[in-house]
PDB file of C-alpha atoms and ligand atoms in Angstrom:
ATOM      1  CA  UNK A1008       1.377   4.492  -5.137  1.00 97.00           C
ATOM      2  CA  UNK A1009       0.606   5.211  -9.123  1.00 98.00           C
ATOM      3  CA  UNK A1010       2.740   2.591 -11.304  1.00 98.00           C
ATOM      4  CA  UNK A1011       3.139   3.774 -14.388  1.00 98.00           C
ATOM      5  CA  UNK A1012       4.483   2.129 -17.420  1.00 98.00           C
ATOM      6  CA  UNK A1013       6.778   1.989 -20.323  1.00 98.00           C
ATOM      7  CA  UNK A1014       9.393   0.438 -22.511  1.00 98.00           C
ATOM      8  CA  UNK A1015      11.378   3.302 -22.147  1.00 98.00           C
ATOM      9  CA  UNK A1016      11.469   7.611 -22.149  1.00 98.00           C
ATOM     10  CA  UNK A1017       7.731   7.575 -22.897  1.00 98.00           C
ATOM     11  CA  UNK A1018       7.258   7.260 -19.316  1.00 98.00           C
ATOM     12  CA  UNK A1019       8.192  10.885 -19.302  1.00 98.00           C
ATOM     13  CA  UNK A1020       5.591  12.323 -21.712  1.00 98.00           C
ATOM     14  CA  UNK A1021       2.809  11.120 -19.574  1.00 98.00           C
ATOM     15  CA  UNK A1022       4.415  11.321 -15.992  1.00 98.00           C
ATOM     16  CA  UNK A1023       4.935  15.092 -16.989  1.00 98.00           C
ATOM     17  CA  UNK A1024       1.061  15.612 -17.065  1.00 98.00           C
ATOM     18  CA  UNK A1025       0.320  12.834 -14.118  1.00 98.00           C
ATOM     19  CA  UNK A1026       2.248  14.943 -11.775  1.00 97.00           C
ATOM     20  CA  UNK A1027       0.755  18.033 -13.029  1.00 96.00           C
ATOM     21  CA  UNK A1028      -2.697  16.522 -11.769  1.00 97.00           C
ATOM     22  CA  UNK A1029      -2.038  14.365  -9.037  1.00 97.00           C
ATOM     23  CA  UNK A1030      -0.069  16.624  -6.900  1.00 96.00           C
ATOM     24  CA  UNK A1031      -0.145  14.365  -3.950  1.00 97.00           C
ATOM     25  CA  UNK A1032       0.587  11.023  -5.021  1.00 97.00           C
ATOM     26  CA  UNK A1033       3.551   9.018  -5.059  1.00 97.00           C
ATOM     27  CA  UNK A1034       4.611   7.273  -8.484  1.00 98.00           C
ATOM     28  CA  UNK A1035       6.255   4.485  -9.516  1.00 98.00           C
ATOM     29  CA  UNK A1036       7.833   3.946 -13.265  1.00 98.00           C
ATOM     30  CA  UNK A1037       8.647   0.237 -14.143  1.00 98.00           C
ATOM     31  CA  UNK A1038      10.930   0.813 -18.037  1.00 98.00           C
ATOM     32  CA  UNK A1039      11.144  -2.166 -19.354  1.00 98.00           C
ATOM     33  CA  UNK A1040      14.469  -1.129 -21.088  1.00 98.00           C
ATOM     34  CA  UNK A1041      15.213  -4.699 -20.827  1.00 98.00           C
ATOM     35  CA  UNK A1042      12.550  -5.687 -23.516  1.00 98.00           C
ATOM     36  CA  UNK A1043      12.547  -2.710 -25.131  1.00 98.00           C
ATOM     37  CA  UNK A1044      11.222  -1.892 -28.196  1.00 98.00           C
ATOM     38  CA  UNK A1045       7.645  -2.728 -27.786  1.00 98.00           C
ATOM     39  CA  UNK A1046       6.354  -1.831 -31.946  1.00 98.00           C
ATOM     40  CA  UNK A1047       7.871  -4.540 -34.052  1.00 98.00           C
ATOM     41  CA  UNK A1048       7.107  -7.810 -31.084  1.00 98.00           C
ATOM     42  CA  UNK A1049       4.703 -10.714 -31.451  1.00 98.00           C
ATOM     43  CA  UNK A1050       1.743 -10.655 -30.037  1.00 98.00           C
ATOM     44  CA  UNK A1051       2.461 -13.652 -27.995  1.00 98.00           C
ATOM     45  CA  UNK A1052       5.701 -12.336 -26.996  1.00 98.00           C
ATOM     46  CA  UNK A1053       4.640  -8.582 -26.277  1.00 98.00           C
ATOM     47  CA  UNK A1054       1.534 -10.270 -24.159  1.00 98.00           C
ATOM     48  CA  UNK A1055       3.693 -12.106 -21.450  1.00 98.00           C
ATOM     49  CA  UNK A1056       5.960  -9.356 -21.019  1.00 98.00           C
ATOM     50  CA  UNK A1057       3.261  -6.829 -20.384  1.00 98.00           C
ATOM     51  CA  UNK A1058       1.412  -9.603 -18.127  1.00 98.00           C
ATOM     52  CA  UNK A1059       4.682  -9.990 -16.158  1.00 98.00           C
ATOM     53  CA  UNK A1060       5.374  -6.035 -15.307  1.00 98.00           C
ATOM     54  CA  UNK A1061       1.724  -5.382 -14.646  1.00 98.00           C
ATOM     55  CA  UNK A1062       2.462  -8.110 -11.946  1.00 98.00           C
ATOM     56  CA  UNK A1063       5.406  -6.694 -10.715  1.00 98.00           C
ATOM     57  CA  UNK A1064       3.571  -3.089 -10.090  1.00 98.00           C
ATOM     58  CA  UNK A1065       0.955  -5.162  -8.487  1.00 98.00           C
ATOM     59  CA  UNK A1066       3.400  -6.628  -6.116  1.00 98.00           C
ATOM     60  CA  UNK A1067       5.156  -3.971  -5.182  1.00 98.00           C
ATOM     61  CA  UNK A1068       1.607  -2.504  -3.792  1.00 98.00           C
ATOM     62  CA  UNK A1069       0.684  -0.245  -6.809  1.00 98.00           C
ATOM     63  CA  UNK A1070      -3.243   0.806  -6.275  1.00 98.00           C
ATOM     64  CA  UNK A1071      -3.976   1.989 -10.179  1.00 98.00           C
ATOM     65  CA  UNK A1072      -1.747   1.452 -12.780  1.00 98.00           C
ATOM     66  CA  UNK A1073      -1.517   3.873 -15.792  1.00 99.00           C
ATOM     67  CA  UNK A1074      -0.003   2.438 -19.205  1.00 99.00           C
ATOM     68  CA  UNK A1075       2.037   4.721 -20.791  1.00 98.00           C
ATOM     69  CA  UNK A1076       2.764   3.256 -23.704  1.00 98.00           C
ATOM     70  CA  UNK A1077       0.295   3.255 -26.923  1.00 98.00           C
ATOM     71  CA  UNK A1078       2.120  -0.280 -27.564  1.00 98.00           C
ATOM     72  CA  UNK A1079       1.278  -1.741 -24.225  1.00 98.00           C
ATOM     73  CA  UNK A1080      -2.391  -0.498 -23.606  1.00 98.00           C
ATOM     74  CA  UNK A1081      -3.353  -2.106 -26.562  1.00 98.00           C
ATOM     75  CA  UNK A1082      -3.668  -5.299 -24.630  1.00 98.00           C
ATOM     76  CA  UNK A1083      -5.901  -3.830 -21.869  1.00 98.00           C
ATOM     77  CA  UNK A1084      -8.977  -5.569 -22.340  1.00 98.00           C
ATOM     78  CA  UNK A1085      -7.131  -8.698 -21.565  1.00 98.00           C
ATOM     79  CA  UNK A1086      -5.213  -7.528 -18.629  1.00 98.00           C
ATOM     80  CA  UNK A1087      -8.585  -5.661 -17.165  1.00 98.00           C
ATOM     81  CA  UNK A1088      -9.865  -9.575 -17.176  1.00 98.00           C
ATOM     82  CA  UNK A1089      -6.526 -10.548 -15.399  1.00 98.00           C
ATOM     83  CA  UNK A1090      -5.971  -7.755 -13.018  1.00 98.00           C
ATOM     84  CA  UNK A1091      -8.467  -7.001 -10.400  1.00 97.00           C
ATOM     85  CA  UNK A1092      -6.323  -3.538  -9.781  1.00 97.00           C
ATOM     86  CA  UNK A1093      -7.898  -0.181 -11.971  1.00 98.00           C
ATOM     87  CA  UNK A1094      -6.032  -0.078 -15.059  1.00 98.00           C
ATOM     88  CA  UNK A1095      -6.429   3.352 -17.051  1.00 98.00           C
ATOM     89  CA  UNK A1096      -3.798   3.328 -20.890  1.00 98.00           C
ATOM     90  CA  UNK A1097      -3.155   5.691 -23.215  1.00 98.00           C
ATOM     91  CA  UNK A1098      -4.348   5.606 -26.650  1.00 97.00           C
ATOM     92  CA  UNK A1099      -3.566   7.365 -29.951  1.00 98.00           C
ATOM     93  CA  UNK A1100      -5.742  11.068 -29.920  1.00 98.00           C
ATOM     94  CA  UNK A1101      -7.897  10.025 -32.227  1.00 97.00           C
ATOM     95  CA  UNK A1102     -10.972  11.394 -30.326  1.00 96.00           C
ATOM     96  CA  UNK A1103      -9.184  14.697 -29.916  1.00 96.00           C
ATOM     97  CA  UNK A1104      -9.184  15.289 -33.765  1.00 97.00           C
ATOM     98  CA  UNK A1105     -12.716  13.972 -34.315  1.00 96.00           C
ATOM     99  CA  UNK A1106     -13.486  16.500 -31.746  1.00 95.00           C
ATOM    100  CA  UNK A1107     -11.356  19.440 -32.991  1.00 94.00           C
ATOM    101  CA  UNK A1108     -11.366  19.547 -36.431  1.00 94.00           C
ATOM    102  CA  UNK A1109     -12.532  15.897 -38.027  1.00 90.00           C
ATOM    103  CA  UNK A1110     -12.477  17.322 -42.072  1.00 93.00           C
ATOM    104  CA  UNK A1111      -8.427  18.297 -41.801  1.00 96.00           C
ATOM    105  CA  UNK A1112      -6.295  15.478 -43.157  1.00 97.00           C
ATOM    106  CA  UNK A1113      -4.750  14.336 -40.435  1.00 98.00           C
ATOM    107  CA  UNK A1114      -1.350  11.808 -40.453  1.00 98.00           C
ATOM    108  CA  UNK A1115      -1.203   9.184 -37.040  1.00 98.00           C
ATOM    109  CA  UNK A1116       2.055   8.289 -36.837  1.00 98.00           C
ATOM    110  CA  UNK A1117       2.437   4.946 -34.346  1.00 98.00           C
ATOM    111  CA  UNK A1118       4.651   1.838 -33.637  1.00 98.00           C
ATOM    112  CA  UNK A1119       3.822  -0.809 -36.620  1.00 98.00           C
ATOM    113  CA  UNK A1120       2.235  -2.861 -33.145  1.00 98.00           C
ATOM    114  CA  UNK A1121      -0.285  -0.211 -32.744  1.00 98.00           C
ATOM    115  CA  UNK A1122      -1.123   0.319 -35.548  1.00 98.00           C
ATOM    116  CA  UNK A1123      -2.275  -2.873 -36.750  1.00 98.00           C
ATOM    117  CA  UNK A1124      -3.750  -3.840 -33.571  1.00 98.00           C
ATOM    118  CA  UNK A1125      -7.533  -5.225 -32.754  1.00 97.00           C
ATOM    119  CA  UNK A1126      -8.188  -1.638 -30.059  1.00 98.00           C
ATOM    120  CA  UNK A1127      -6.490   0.865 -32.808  1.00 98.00           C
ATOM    121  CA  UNK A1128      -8.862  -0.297 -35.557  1.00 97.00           C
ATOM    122  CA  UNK A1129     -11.686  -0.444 -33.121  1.00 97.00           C
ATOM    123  CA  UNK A1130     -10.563   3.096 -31.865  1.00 97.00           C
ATOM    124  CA  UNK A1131     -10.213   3.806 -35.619  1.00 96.00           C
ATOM    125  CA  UNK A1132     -13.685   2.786 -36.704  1.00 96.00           C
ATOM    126  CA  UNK A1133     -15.101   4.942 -33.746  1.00 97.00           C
ATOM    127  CA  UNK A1134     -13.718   8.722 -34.350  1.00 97.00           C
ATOM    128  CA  UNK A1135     -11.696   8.145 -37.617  1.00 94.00           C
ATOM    129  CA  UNK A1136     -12.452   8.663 -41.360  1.00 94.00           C
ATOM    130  CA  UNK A1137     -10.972   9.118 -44.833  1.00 95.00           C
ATOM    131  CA  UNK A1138      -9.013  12.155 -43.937  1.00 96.00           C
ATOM    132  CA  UNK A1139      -6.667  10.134 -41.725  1.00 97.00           C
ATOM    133  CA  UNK A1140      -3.408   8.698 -42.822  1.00 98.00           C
ATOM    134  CA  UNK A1141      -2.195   5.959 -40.977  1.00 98.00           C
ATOM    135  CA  UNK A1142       1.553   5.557 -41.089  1.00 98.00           C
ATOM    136  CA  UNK A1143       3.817   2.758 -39.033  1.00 97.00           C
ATOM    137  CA  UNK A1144       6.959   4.130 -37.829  1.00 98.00           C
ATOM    138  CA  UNK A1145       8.973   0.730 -37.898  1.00 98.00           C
ATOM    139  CA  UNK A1146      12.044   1.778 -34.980  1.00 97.00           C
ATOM    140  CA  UNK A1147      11.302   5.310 -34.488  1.00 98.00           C
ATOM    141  CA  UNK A1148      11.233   4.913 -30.485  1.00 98.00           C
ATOM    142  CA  UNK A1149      14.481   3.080 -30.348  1.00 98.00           C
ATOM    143  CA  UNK A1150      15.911   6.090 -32.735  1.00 98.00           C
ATOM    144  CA  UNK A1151      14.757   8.307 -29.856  1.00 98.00           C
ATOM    145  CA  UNK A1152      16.218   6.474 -27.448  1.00 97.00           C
ATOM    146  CA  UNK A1153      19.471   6.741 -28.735  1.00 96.00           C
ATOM    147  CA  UNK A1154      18.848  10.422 -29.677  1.00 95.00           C
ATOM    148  CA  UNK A1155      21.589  10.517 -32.824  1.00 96.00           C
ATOM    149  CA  UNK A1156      20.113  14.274 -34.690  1.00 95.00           C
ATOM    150  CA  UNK A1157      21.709  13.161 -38.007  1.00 97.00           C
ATOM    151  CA  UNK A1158      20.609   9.506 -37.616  1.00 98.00           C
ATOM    152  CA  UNK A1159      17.145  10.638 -36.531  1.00 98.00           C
ATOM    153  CA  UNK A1160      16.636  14.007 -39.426  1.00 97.00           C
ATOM    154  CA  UNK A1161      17.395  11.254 -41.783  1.00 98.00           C
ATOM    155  CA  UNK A1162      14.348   8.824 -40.745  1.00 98.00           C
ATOM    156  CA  UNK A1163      12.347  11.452 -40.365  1.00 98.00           C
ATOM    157  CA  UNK A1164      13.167  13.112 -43.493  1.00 98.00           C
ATOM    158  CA  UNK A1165      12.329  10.200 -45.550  1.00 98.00           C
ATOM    159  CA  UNK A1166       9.314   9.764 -43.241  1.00 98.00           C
ATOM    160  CA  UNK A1167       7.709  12.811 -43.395  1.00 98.00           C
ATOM    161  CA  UNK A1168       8.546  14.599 -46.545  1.00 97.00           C
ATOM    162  CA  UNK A1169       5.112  13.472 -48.485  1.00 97.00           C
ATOM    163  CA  UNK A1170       3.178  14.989 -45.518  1.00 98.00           C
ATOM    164  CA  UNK A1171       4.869  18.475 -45.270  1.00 96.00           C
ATOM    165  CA  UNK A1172       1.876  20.373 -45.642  1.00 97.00           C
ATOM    166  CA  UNK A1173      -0.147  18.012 -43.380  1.00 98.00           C
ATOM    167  CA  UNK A1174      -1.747  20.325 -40.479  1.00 97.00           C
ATOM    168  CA  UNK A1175      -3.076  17.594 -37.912  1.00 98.00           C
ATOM    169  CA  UNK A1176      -0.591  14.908 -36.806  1.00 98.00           C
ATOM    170  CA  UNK A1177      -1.611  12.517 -33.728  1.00 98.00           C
ATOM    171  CA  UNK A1178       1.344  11.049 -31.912  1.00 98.00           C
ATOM    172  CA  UNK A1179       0.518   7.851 -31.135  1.00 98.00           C
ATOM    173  CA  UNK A1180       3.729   6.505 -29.161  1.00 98.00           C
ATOM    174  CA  UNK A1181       4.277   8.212 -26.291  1.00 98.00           C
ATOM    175  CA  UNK A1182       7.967   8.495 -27.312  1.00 98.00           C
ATOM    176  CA  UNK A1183       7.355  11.235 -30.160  1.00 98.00           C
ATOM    177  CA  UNK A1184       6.522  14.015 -27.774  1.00 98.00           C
ATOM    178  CA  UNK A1185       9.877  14.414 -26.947  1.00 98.00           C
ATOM    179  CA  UNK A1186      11.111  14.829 -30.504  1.00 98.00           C
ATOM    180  CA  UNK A1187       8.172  17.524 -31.137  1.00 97.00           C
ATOM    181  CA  UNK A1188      11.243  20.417 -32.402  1.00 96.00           C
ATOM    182  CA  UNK A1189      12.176  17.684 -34.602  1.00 97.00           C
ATOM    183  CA  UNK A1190       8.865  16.578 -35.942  1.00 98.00           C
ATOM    184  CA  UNK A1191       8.046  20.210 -36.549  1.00 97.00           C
ATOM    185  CA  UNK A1192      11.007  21.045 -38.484  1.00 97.00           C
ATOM    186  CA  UNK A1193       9.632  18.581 -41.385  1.00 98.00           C
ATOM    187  CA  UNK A1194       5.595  19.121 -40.360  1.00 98.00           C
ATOM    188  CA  UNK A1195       6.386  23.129 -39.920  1.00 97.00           C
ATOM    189  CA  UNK A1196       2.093  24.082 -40.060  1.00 97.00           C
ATOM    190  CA  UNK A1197       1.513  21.003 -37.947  1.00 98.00           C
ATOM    191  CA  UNK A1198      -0.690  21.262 -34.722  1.00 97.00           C
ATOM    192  CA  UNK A1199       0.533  18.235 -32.694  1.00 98.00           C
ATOM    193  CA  UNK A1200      -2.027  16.190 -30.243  1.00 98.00           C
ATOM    194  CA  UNK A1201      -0.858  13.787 -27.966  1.00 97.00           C
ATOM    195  CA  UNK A1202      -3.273  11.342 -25.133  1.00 97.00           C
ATOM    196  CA  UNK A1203      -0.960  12.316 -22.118  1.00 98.00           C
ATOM    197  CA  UNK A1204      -3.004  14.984 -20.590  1.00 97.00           C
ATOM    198  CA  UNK A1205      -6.017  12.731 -21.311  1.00 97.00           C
ATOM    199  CA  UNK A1206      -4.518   9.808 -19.514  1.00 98.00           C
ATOM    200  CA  UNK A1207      -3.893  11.196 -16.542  1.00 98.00           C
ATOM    201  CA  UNK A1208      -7.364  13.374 -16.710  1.00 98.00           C
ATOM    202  CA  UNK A1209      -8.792  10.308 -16.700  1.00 98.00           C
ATOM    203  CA  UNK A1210      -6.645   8.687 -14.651  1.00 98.00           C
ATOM    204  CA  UNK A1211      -7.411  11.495 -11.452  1.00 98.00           C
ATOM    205  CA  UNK A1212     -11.428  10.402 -12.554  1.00 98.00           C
ATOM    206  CA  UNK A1213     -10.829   6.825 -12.020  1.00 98.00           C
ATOM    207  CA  UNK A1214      -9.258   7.628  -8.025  1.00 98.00           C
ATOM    208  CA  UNK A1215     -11.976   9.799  -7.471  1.00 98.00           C
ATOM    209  CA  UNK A1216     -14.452   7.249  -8.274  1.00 98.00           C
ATOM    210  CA  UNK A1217     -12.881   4.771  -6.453  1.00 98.00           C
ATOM    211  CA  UNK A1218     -12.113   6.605  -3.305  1.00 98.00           C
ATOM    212  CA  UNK A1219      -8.110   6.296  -3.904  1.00 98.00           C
ATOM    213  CA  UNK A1220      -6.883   9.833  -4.449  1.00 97.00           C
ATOM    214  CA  UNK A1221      -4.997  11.595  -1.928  1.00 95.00           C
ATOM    215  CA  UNK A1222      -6.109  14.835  -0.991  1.00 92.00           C
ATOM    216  CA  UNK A1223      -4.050  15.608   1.742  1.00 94.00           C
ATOM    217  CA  UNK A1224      -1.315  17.800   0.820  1.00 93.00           C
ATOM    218  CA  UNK A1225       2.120  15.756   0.610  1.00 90.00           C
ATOM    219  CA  UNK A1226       5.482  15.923  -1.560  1.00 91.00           C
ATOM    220  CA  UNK A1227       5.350  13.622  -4.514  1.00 93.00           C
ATOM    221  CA  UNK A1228       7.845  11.093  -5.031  1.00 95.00           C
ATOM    222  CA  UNK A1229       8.975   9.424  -7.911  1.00 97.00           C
ATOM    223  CA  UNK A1230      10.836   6.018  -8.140  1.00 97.00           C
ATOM    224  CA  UNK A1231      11.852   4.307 -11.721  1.00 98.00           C
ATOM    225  CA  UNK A1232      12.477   0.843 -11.748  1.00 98.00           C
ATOM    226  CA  UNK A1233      14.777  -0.478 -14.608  1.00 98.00           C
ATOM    227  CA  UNK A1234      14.089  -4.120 -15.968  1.00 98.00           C
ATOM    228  CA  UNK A1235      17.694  -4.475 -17.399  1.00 98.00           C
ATOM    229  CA  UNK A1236      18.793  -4.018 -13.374  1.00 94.00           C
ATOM    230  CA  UNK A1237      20.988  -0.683 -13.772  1.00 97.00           C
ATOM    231  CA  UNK A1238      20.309   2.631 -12.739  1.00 96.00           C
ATOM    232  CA  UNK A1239      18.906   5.451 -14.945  1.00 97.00           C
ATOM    233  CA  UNK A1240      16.876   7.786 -12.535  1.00 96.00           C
ATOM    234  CA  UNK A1241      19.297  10.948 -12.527  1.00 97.00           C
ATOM    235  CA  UNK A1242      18.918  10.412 -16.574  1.00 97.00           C
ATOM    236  CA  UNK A1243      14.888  10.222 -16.148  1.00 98.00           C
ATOM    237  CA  UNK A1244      14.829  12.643 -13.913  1.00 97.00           C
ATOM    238  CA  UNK A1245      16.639  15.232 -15.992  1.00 97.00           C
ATOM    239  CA  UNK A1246      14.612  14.227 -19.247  1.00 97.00           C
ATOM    240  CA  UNK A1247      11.457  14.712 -17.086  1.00 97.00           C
ATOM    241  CA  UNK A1248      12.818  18.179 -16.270  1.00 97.00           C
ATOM    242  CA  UNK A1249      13.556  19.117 -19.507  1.00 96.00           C
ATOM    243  CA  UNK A1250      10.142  18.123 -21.061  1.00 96.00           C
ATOM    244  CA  UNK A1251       7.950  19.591 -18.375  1.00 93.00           C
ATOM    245  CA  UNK A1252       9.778  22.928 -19.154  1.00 89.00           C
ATOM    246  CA  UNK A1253       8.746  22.308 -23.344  1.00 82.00           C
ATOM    247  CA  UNK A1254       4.925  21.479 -22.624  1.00 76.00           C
TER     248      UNK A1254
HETATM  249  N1  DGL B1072       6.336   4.196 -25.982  1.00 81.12           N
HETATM  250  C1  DGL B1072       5.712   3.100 -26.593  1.00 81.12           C
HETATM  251  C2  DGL B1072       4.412   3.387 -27.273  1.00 81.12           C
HETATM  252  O1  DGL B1072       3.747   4.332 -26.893  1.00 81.12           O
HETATM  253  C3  DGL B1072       6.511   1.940 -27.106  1.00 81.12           C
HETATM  254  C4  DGL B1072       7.665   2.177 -27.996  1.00 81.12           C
HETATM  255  C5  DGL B1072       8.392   0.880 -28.269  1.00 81.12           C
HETATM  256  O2  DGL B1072       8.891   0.294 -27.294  1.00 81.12           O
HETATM  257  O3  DGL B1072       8.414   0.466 -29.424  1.00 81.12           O
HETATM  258  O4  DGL B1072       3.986   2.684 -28.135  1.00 81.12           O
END
């Protein structure tokens, strides 16, 4: 089984390319929808949360766990030294500008957690330069979550209007791919890049390598598991639908 991991809908934007990949696997999504949002926690607070549902996937027999959440995988080095289980996160696309087109100004919009963090700046350091904008997006994923068009246009509005002829934007939350219609309605020449098909590309290298991925053909299977204790995997399900069908 493949835990993957979010506060919330993110899950979605990377499941969408796991299950593209890993046509034989079974999946399991812990949302923590009971701490939920991740971008404007303490460190000390954010880090025994995410210790606590890494365990959980652990017990529940996960063999890899992916972190879908930009928020999360920013405290991977630590859980690596925690974990004995392969741990493979998502971070902001960085790489995949510096490898497209590293002279276009290019805006990274993230959670104010990411964005400040020790592995962004290192990340940063690595593949970014002057032509990158770095702008927090204090509440965006909850705004998502509660998917309210006026309430969100607004936010982004005021957001984005200073960058409307910006023509790279990395999504660095793993929520924003499912508000790309929206983004592009304020960023209309924008090419957007997101790390979920690199995740899970490098997820599929990591099972290879360590003799976990199943080859033989078999149905995949996905189970959510809410930390607030209700039930949302018709809703999941149907947002996973939905996005598969836009990417
Ligand atoms: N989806 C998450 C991320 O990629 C976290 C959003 C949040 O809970 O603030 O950062």
């Amino acid at each position: 089984m493949i835990g993957v991991y979010d506060s919330g809908f993110g899950a979605i934007t990377v499941l969408s390319h796991l299950l593209k990949e890993l046509p034989n696997e079974e999946f399991l999504c812990l949302i923590d929808n009971k701490n939920a949002p991740y971008g404007e926690k303490e460190k000390e607070v954010l880090d025994k949360i995410i210790t606590k549902n890494i365990e959980t996937l652990i017990d529940k027999g996960c063999k890899i766990i992916v972190i879908a959440c930009n928020t999360a995988s920013t405290f991977v080095s630590d859980l690596r030294k925690k974990f004995d289980i392969p741990i493979v996160a998502i971070e902001p696309a960085i790489k995949m500008v510096y490898d497209n087109d590293k002279d276009e100004r290019t805006l990274v919009l993230a959670t104010p957690y990411t964005i400040q963090s020790e592995k962004f700046k290192n990340l940063f350091y690595q593949y970014g330069n002057d032509k990158f904008i770095l702008l927090s997006c204090p509440n965006l994923a909850t705004l998502i979550e509660e998917y309210d068009y006026e309430k969100l246009r607004t936010y982004l509005k005021e957001l984005l209007t200073p960058y409307k002829d910006i023509k790279q934007v990395v999504l660095g939350c793993t929520h924003y791919p499912l508000i790309k219609k929206e983004l592009q309605e304020f960023l209309p020449q924008a090419l957007l890049y997101d790390g979920g098909k690199g995740v899970s590309l490098q997820t599929k290298r990591v099972l290879v390598e360590k003799g976990l991925l199943h080859t033989k053909k078999r149905k995949q299977h996905i189970t959510f598991i809410f930390t607030n204790g209700k039930n949302y995997q018709e809703k999941f399900l149907q947002a996973l639908d939905t996005y598969k069908k836009q990417c």
